[in-house]
């Protein structure tokens, strides 16, 4: 069942009731391999081997999918795996302690709300039955409990969702059976539920914008009232932070995107408002990064006019990073396209993979098959490249310096810092020690060309940055033959009757940034066939020129050649000019 349309700007209160109108670089999104099938309203989890399993959902033609596919972070490619027995969308998936994946409920073909559950075995790629819920449901949550059972709660038994169910159930992987447990105090759907470090489960909000929350005690099998959030919300993200607190961000209240965020303290059972996002959003994604910050991506939040006294909202590409230490959100690189109802999974490399979801086109809406990953920003460089310009071979340039700052929330350990090409570096970065949070070090680079022409190189840093353990500073410069060069490389004086002469001129320039002394002028082979005079001073200043007059006097018929060489006080190669002419009777 397709839950969005181009006219669905005003939210309708059914399940998922607010669909819209329808180089690796740190701190950036990098395109990865596209999915086999575009899908939204799917479920997605990380399985054994660091792979990502994407299941079911709805494709761009409105078909509800039974297919599943696996992302390999090493190859960056998606591959189809076994299909479920039942097509389904708007359902949860959870990884069990034995590595298998449990899916339950959802909406199937013909708008049927399912009670059936299935198990996926990553080893075989096959699905098997996992029994049935006592209450068919969609828009519910599934949470793995410390003892290995799975708690399923809330949702809608029918698409009208009147009312949402309060029934909660437990799945026992050992017996492959379901049993009921204590019911919620308030039926809810499109809510979130997370396992706290206390072992309890926190259920938050729900449609159409509940502020009520509840706590489930697995030992007693009962729900109790928890503190209310400061703002009612649903289709928000709920993230357990490294210290055990919980961040709730965004969501919708009624039909309006929410930009507020709040922190739950389990010990005090209290919610506290924290910094707001720059943009309200719902149907977005969030992931806890290795440095304990949270990346919040995409969602529905861009307002559009849909007529008189009407405002609707469509997906956007904005991304923000939450820093618990400062209690603030800050903008980071946007997604490559506007997305909502997409998936995000933290990879074992420390990158965050986003894929699928609903995007927008000039006409309306499209279910996407694109995927990309976010590489957390760990190190900030004052310059990502250095250019040393033109420099005479054999000379060494003035140094240039790059400042490296640890902008993450963890220390960075440098394993090595190396240089390549005609470049040399020294640094103050601790190696193999660590660069702590907010600390900086410097890398000082010089250039000494060994050949004429463009010279490229790099400074390469290898460290423990999550998702990006290698960074490079691109280096370039141009090697010159010497301070003194002729403006032409050869001079042909043409045909001359033996015994007669012809004279032509050639210009010499000091193409360096310092003055040089002319120390010698000679023509080889020596003799009277080619001779020269010049108006050059003893010292040529930078970019100063002088002129040589070269005379050709052939002694007899035939071809003649020689080389004019001018030496200087610099350390580079001398200036040379190839001479030629023909004696003709």
XYZ file of C-alpha atoms in Angstrom:
585
model
C 0.000 0.000 0.000
C 1.366 3.377 -0.990
C 1.039 5.826 1.890
C 1.893 9.048 0.123
C 0.572 11.039 -2.781
C 1.156 14.383 -4.320
C -1.983 15.732 -2.675
C -1.273 14.409 0.799
C -0.011 17.711 2.122
C -2.534 17.875 4.930
C -1.746 14.942 7.189
C -4.266 12.145 7.425
C -4.262 10.208 10.639
C -3.724 6.662 9.580
C -0.556 4.685 10.259
C 2.491 6.673 9.058
C -0.010 9.459 8.798
C 2.124 12.318 7.667
C 3.729 11.352 4.436
C 4.572 14.404 2.304
C 3.370 15.569 -0.954
C 4.693 13.393 -2.782
C 37.055 10.440 -2.040
C 36.272 9.524 1.124
C 36.137 12.890 2.913
C 35.590 13.446 6.610
C 32.406 15.312 7.435
C 30.960 14.510 3.990
C 28.570 12.052 2.359
C 30.080 9.677 -0.210
C 27.963 7.859 -2.762
C 27.896 4.092 -2.426
C 26.409 1.343 -4.552
C 22.707 1.665 -5.342
C 20.149 -0.763 -3.953
C 18.717 -3.543 -6.096
C 15.246 -2.110 -5.433
C 14.186 1.334 -4.289
C 12.267 0.979 -1.034
C 10.692 3.045 1.740
C 8.757 2.071 4.886
C 11.110 -0.897 5.059
C 13.030 -2.283 8.029
C 16.814 -2.357 8.228
C 19.394 -3.823 10.624
C 23.105 -4.581 10.759
C 23.866 -8.299 10.805
C 26.920 -10.514 11.280
C 30.071 -9.577 9.393
C 29.133 -5.900 9.421
C 26.658 -6.369 6.582
C 23.344 -4.501 6.420
C 20.015 -6.227 5.776
C 17.221 -4.144 4.199
C 13.809 -5.798 4.230
C 10.440 -5.292 2.530
C 8.891 -1.850 2.189
C 7.225 -0.170 -0.778
C 8.771 0.360 -4.219
C 8.305 3.232 -6.650
C 5.285 1.563 -8.251
C 3.475 1.224 -4.934
C 4.119 -2.500 -4.640
C 4.609 -3.893 -1.172
C 7.799 -5.950 -1.201
C 8.710 -9.348 0.168
C 12.270 -9.063 -1.130
C 15.345 -8.348 0.976
C 18.890 -7.349 0.124
C 22.264 -7.205 1.832
C 24.855 -4.409 1.719
C 28.521 -5.365 1.835
C 30.512 -2.426 3.194
C 33.757 -3.837 1.791
C 32.547 -3.895 -1.819
C 29.981 -1.123 -1.403
C 27.420 -3.250 -3.241
C 23.927 -4.561 -2.554
C 22.879 -8.128 -3.367
C 19.461 -9.772 -3.170
C 18.968 -12.443 -0.529
C 16.016 -14.685 0.356
C 12.521 -13.188 0.261
C 9.973 -13.217 3.083
C 6.879 -15.383 2.786
C 4.713 -12.268 3.200
C 5.197 -8.866 1.551
C 5.148 -6.237 4.294
C 5.800 -2.575 5.036
C 5.713 -0.385 8.159
C 7.078 -3.060 10.473
C 10.123 -3.416 12.772
C 13.115 -5.756 12.596
C 15.400 -6.766 15.442
C 18.608 -8.811 15.569
C 18.422 -11.667 18.069
C 21.290 -12.798 20.278
C 22.005 -15.716 17.900
C 22.342 -13.323 14.946
C 19.019 -14.158 13.324
C 16.603 -11.338 12.433
C 12.991 -11.203 13.585
C 10.306 -9.272 11.681
C 6.714 -9.011 12.845
C 3.427 -7.590 11.629
C 3.214 -4.772 9.107
C 0.895 -4.070 6.210
C 0.690 -6.541 3.327
C -0.887 -6.643 -0.117
C -4.549 -5.622 -0.079
C -3.987 -3.401 2.972
C -4.071 -6.431 5.248
C -2.498 -5.844 8.642
C -0.363 -8.868 9.475
C 0.068 -10.888 12.638
C 2.628 -13.255 11.087
C 6.290 -13.085 12.082
C 9.350 -14.438 10.276
C 13.006 -15.208 11.032
C 15.941 -14.530 8.733
C 19.103 -16.596 8.985
C 22.101 -14.584 7.683
C 24.100 -17.802 7.308
C 21.707 -19.383 4.812
C 19.905 -16.284 3.547
C 16.578 -18.056 4.170
C 13.413 -17.058 6.021
C 11.314 -19.270 8.289
C 8.122 -18.830 10.286
C 8.330 -17.256 13.734
C 4.697 -17.850 14.678
C 2.095 -15.128 14.946
C 1.334 -12.211 17.208
C -1.901 -12.454 19.194
C -2.818 -9.024 17.792
C -2.120 -8.105 14.175
C -0.392 -4.762 14.116
C 1.575 -2.193 12.143
C 3.356 0.986 13.245
C 4.588 -0.884 16.338
C 8.022 -1.293 17.926
C 10.202 -4.321 18.675
C 12.966 -4.217 21.289
C 15.518 -6.877 22.211
C 15.531 -7.451 25.977
C 18.607 -8.389 28.044
C 17.434 -12.001 28.414
C 17.147 -12.482 24.650
C 13.382 -12.148 24.318
C 11.799 -9.483 22.097
C 9.195 -7.006 23.349
C 6.617 -5.877 20.781
C 4.369 -3.032 21.764
C 1.659 -0.729 20.407
C 0.702 -0.261 16.804
C -2.551 -0.420 14.884
C -4.622 -3.537 14.294
C -6.244 -1.863 11.286
C -5.305 1.023 9.040
C -7.869 3.395 10.523
C -6.084 2.853 13.812
C -9.089 3.506 15.984
C -7.836 2.986 18.539
C -4.147 2.079 18.722
C -3.528 -1.118 20.628
C -2.047 -1.184 24.120
C -1.345 -4.923 23.976
C 2.311 -5.904 24.392
C 3.786 -9.284 23.508
C 7.016 -11.205 24.050
C 8.781 -13.429 21.526
C 10.842 -16.283 22.936
C 13.502 -17.415 20.421
C 14.051 -20.653 22.334
C 10.476 -21.856 21.873
C 9.710 -19.771 18.770
C 6.482 -18.701 20.473
C 4.691 -15.493 21.410
C 3.043 -14.635 24.730
C 1.299 -11.549 26.034
C 2.792 -9.401 28.770
C 1.646 -6.285 30.582
C -0.246 -3.791 28.420
C 0.686 -0.170 27.869
C -1.222 2.360 29.929
C -1.907 4.232 26.681
C -2.284 2.642 23.267
C 0.139 4.253 20.835
C 1.535 3.939 17.302
C 4.301 5.603 15.286
C 6.051 5.887 18.635
C 9.594 4.867 19.515
C 10.943 2.420 22.091
C 14.527 1.884 23.254
C 16.291 -0.360 25.740
C 17.840 1.668 28.538
C 21.107 0.699 30.198
C 19.020 -0.001 33.321
C 17.442 -2.940 31.459
C 14.057 -1.250 31.204
C 12.366 -0.197 27.953
C 11.326 3.421 27.389
C 8.362 4.044 25.056
C 8.093 7.637 23.817
C 5.194 9.571 22.288
C 3.184 8.425 19.313
C 0.653 9.787 16.864
C -0.885 12.344 16.648
C 1.638 13.933 19.016
C 1.574 12.269 22.406
C 3.849 13.587 25.150
C 3.231 10.612 27.432
C 5.992 8.040 27.991
C 6.110 4.671 29.733
C 8.683 2.294 31.200
C 8.560 -1.490 30.838
C 10.094 -3.646 33.562
C 11.080 -7.024 32.048
C 11.319 -8.644 35.475
C 7.793 -7.694 36.506
C 6.369 -7.724 32.983
C 4.571 -4.432 33.608
C 4.486 -0.871 32.289
C 4.619 2.190 34.504
C 4.084 5.859 33.747
C 7.273 7.782 32.982
C 7.766 11.532 32.847
C 6.173 13.291 29.877
C 8.267 14.879 27.160
C 8.131 18.654 27.006
C 6.692 18.497 23.471
C 4.328 15.928 22.009
C 5.819 14.162 18.994
C 5.815 11.129 16.745
C 7.897 10.008 13.756
C 10.824 11.407 15.762
C 14.179 9.746 16.385
C 15.139 8.342 19.787
C 18.813 7.613 20.417
C 20.455 6.091 23.480
C 23.615 8.114 24.131
C 26.950 6.758 25.318
C 26.277 7.818 28.917
C 22.895 6.058 29.006
C 20.800 9.173 28.579
C 18.310 9.341 25.693
C 18.092 11.993 22.977
C 14.726 12.587 21.324
C 14.915 14.863 18.280
C 12.309 16.358 15.994
C 9.163 14.531 14.996
C 5.723 15.824 14.182
C 3.008 17.273 16.356
C -0.192 17.063 14.424
C 0.898 17.964 10.909
C 3.753 20.266 11.889
C 7.473 19.413 12.025
C 9.092 19.889 15.432
C 12.583 21.352 15.823
C 12.962 20.836 19.555
C 15.047 18.095 21.161
C 15.187 16.811 24.711
C 17.253 14.544 26.935
C 15.866 11.813 29.197
C 17.749 11.036 32.408
C 16.761 7.486 33.487
C 17.960 7.881 37.067
C 15.889 11.013 37.657
C 13.076 9.932 35.297
C 13.101 13.448 33.888
C 13.163 15.149 30.491
C 15.189 18.313 29.895
C 15.045 20.445 26.772
C 18.372 20.722 24.972
C 19.427 22.851 21.987
C 17.020 23.052 19.079
C 17.721 21.889 15.559
C 17.972 24.621 12.955
C 15.129 22.923 11.062
C 12.074 21.085 12.296
C 11.765 17.638 10.724
C 10.012 14.298 10.966
C 10.429 10.912 9.259
C 14.176 11.547 9.463
C 16.983 9.291 10.660
C 19.632 9.467 13.375
C 22.711 7.476 14.373
C 25.086 7.604 17.331
C 28.592 8.095 15.942
C 31.756 6.632 17.517
C 32.690 9.978 19.093
C 29.309 10.057 20.914
C 27.826 12.759 18.704
C 24.582 12.081 16.835
C 24.052 12.645 13.113
C 20.467 13.604 12.190
C 19.696 13.414 8.466
C 16.947 14.389 6.070
C 13.269 14.145 6.883
C 10.216 16.178 6.039
C 10.608 19.804 6.971
C 10.680 22.088 3.948
C 7.466 24.082 3.848
C 5.580 24.692 0.599
C 2.378 26.498 -0.203
C -0.545 24.316 -1.201
C -3.122 27.036 -1.661
C -4.873 29.675 0.391
C -4.327 29.219 4.114
C -2.506 25.962 3.458
C 1.082 25.000 4.153
C 2.507 21.588 3.409
C 5.899 19.990 3.922
C 8.205 17.971 1.716
C 11.538 16.158 2.252
C 14.804 18.071 2.467
C 18.509 17.152 2.542
C 19.639 19.043 5.639
C 21.905 17.255 8.124
C 22.836 18.311 11.655
C 25.204 16.958 14.315
C 24.233 16.931 18.006
C 26.971 17.414 20.602
C 25.810 16.408 24.069
C 28.725 18.180 25.760
C 27.584 21.558 24.435
C 23.898 20.672 24.098
C 23.823 22.056 20.570
C 23.145 21.047 16.982
C 25.396 22.230 14.172
C 24.993 21.927 10.422
C 27.177 19.531 8.465
C 27.304 18.486 4.814
C 23.797 17.819 3.417
C 22.630 14.618 1.785
C 23.084 14.551 -1.970
C 19.288 14.670 -2.324
C 16.190 15.348 -0.267
C 15.042 12.213 1.584
C 12.476 11.092 4.153
C 11.314 7.705 5.438
C 14.795 6.453 4.556
C 17.059 4.146 6.568
C 20.302 4.811 8.420
C 22.630 2.180 9.873
C 25.944 2.647 11.664
C 28.594 0.497 9.973
C 31.397 -1.259 11.833
C 33.853 1.159 10.189
C 32.225 4.051 12.066
C 30.505 5.426 8.973
C 26.735 5.938 8.845
C 24.987 4.378 5.824
C 21.786 5.993 4.546
C 19.700 4.486 1.772
C 16.278 4.269 0.183
C 13.382 6.426 1.305
C 11.239 8.918 -0.530
C 12.774 11.801 -2.460
C 11.290 14.594 -4.522
C 11.405 15.446 -8.215
C 10.162 18.379 -10.244
C 6.873 16.536 -10.601
C 6.352 14.970 -7.207
C 7.824 12.055 -5.379
C 9.995 9.050 -6.021
C 11.092 6.049 -3.978
C 14.875 6.048 -4.062
C 17.387 3.226 -4.503
C 20.412 5.435 -3.843
C 22.802 4.924 -0.934
C 25.630 6.950 0.602
C 27.658 6.973 3.790
C 28.686 9.724 6.160
C 32.278 9.752 7.384
C 32.478 11.396 10.820
C 34.522 14.572 11.034
C 37.527 13.894 13.260
C 40.387 16.072 12.006
C 40.105 19.595 10.643
C 42.857 20.847 8.289
C 43.604 24.533 7.770
C 44.365 23.627 4.138
C 43.623 20.467 2.174
C 46.225 21.266 -0.497
C 49.395 23.313 -0.923
C 50.853 24.776 -4.139
C 54.474 25.951 -4.162
C 54.441 27.561 -7.617
C 57.540 27.726 -9.842
C 60.916 26.857 -8.360
C 64.310 26.286 -9.933
C 65.595 22.746 -9.744
C 68.014 22.194 -6.908
C 66.565 24.964 -4.752
C 64.367 24.473 -1.692
C 61.232 26.541 -1.230
C 60.094 28.507 1.751
C 57.990 26.301 4.026
C 54.208 26.237 4.188
C 52.315 25.058 7.271
C 49.030 23.193 7.755
C 47.343 23.157 11.160
C 45.569 19.922 12.110
C 42.900 20.129 14.828
C 41.037 17.304 16.543
C 37.407 18.445 16.329
C 35.944 15.120 17.499
C 34.941 14.008 20.974
C 37.706 11.407 21.226
C 41.492 11.352 21.070
C 43.252 10.656 17.770
C 46.281 8.394 17.585
C 48.612 8.950 14.640
C 50.206 5.770 13.340
C 52.318 7.509 10.700
C 52.744 10.799 8.830
C 54.666 10.480 5.552
C 55.466 12.567 2.461
C 55.944 11.718 -1.208
C 57.302 13.285 -4.379
C 59.694 16.246 -4.304
C 58.269 17.365 -0.969
C 59.451 17.086 2.601
C 57.541 17.480 5.866
C 58.168 17.804 9.554
C 55.426 17.985 12.168
C 54.567 18.593 15.792
C 51.859 15.936 15.795
C 52.263 13.291 18.499
C 53.372 10.031 16.912
C 52.562 7.396 18.056
C 50.984 9.299 20.971
C 47.545 10.925 20.799
C 46.057 14.275 19.864
C 43.358 14.981 22.421
C 40.015 16.652 21.850
C 40.387 20.283 20.656
C 44.199 20.006 20.463
C 46.122 21.044 17.346
C 49.449 20.225 15.749
C 51.231 21.526 12.661
C 52.716 19.972 9.537
C 55.447 22.018 7.826
C 56.156 21.264 4.156
C 58.867 22.338 1.705
C 59.408 21.734 -2.022
C 62.674 20.869 -3.803
C 62.021 19.971 -7.462
C 64.192 17.303 -9.055
C 62.826 17.690 -12.588
C 61.296 20.289 -14.890
C 57.511 20.581 -15.052
C 54.554 19.904 -12.735
C 55.503 17.927 -9.637
C 52.832 16.307 -7.454
C 53.006 14.670 -4.062
C 51.143 14.334 -0.780
C 51.413 14.263 2.961
C 49.589 11.143 4.177
C 48.316 10.756 7.737
C 47.262 7.356 9.064
C 45.367 7.322 12.345
C 42.380 5.870 14.162
C 39.707 8.229 12.771
C 36.422 6.233 12.541
C 35.491 5.469 8.959
C 38.460 7.405 7.564
C 41.778 6.179 8.974
C 43.794 7.899 6.234
C 43.845 11.562 5.242
C 45.937 13.331 2.625
C 47.158 16.861 1.969
C 47.670 17.268 -1.792
C 50.960 18.930 -2.779
C 52.000 20.494 -6.090
C 54.727 22.686 -7.553
C 56.526 23.324 -10.840
C 60.187 22.623 -11.351
C 62.171 25.028 -13.531
C 65.393 24.390 -15.441
C 67.186 27.271 -13.725
C 67.001 30.905 -12.830
C 68.242 31.952 -16.304
C 66.332 30.717 -19.323
C 66.160 31.706 -22.964
C 62.684 32.589 -24.156
C 63.162 30.098 -26.987
C 64.929 26.734 -26.803
C 66.534 26.883 -30.292
C 67.571 29.346 -32.953
C 67.900 28.503 -36.661
C 69.855 31.163 -38.550
C 68.892 29.840 -41.967
C 70.998 29.478 -45.154
C 74.075 31.639 -45.726
C 76.709 31.753 -48.487
C 80.024 30.509 -47.058
C 82.171 33.395 -45.927
C 79.105 35.629 -45.400
C 77.329 36.208 -42.050
C 73.849 36.594 -40.609
C 72.908 37.786 -37.122
C 69.768 37.049 -35.067
C 68.835 37.848 -31.469
C 67.717 35.735 -28.498
C 66.350 36.975 -25.158
C 67.561 35.716 -21.781
C 65.377 36.170 -18.667
C 65.871 35.658 -14.953
C 62.731 33.658 -14.182
C 63.478 33.343 -10.479
C 62.441 35.354 -7.445
C 66.015 36.308 -6.538
C 68.837 38.078 -8.382
C 71.603 35.984 -9.955
C 75.074 36.781 -11.262
C 76.065 35.750 -14.788
C 79.296 33.815 -14.377
C 80.029 32.578 -17.885
C 79.053 32.578 -21.598
C 80.415 30.071 -24.088
C 79.557 28.359 -27.356
C 80.407 24.736 -28.025
C 82.012 23.678 -30.207
C 84.161 26.761 -30.092
C 85.337 28.583 -33.183
C 84.192 31.340 -35.487
C 81.186 29.614 -37.075
C 78.854 30.818 -34.286
C 79.743 33.861 -32.203
C 77.770 36.018 -29.776
C 77.639 39.371 -28.071
C 75.169 40.547 -25.400
C 74.021 43.534 -23.385
C 73.611 41.558 -20.167
C 74.699 43.194 -16.911
C 76.745 41.220 -14.423
C 73.636 40.717 -12.281
C 70.132 40.014 -13.565
C 67.321 40.916 -11.200
C 64.107 38.857 -10.995
C 62.235 38.962 -14.327
C 64.905 41.224 -15.887
C 65.910 40.426 -19.488
C 68.922 40.968 -21.724
C 69.571 40.232 -25.397
C 72.176 38.040 -27.118
C 73.190 38.726 -30.744
C 74.242 35.449 -32.395
C 76.182 35.589 -35.667
C 76.460 32.635 -38.044
C 79.442 32.595 -40.529
C 79.640 29.237 -42.331
C 83.180 28.345 -43.464
C 81.872 26.202 -46.325
C 78.775 24.392 -47.523
C 76.857 22.075 -45.189
C 74.867 22.028 -41.959
C 76.282 23.425 -38.737
C 75.114 23.356 -35.086
C 76.295 24.506 -31.685
C 75.058 25.243 -28.154
C 75.163 28.602 -26.403
C 75.484 28.168 -22.617
C 75.077 30.842 -19.949
C 76.012 29.922 -16.373
C 75.036 31.769 -13.217
C 75.599 31.881 -9.476
C 72.506 29.820 -8.725
C 72.480 26.110 -8.008
C 70.254 25.165 -10.941
C 71.071 24.111 -14.457
C 72.590 26.692 -16.853
C 70.569 28.353 -19.597
C 71.127 26.757 -22.998
C 70.187 27.682 -26.565
C 70.549 25.284 -29.520
C 71.990 26.970 -32.608
C 71.827 25.779 -36.228
C 72.435 27.056 -39.768
C 73.326 25.936 -43.297
C 76.149 27.007 -45.602
C 74.882 27.164 -49.169
C 76.873 28.001 -52.354
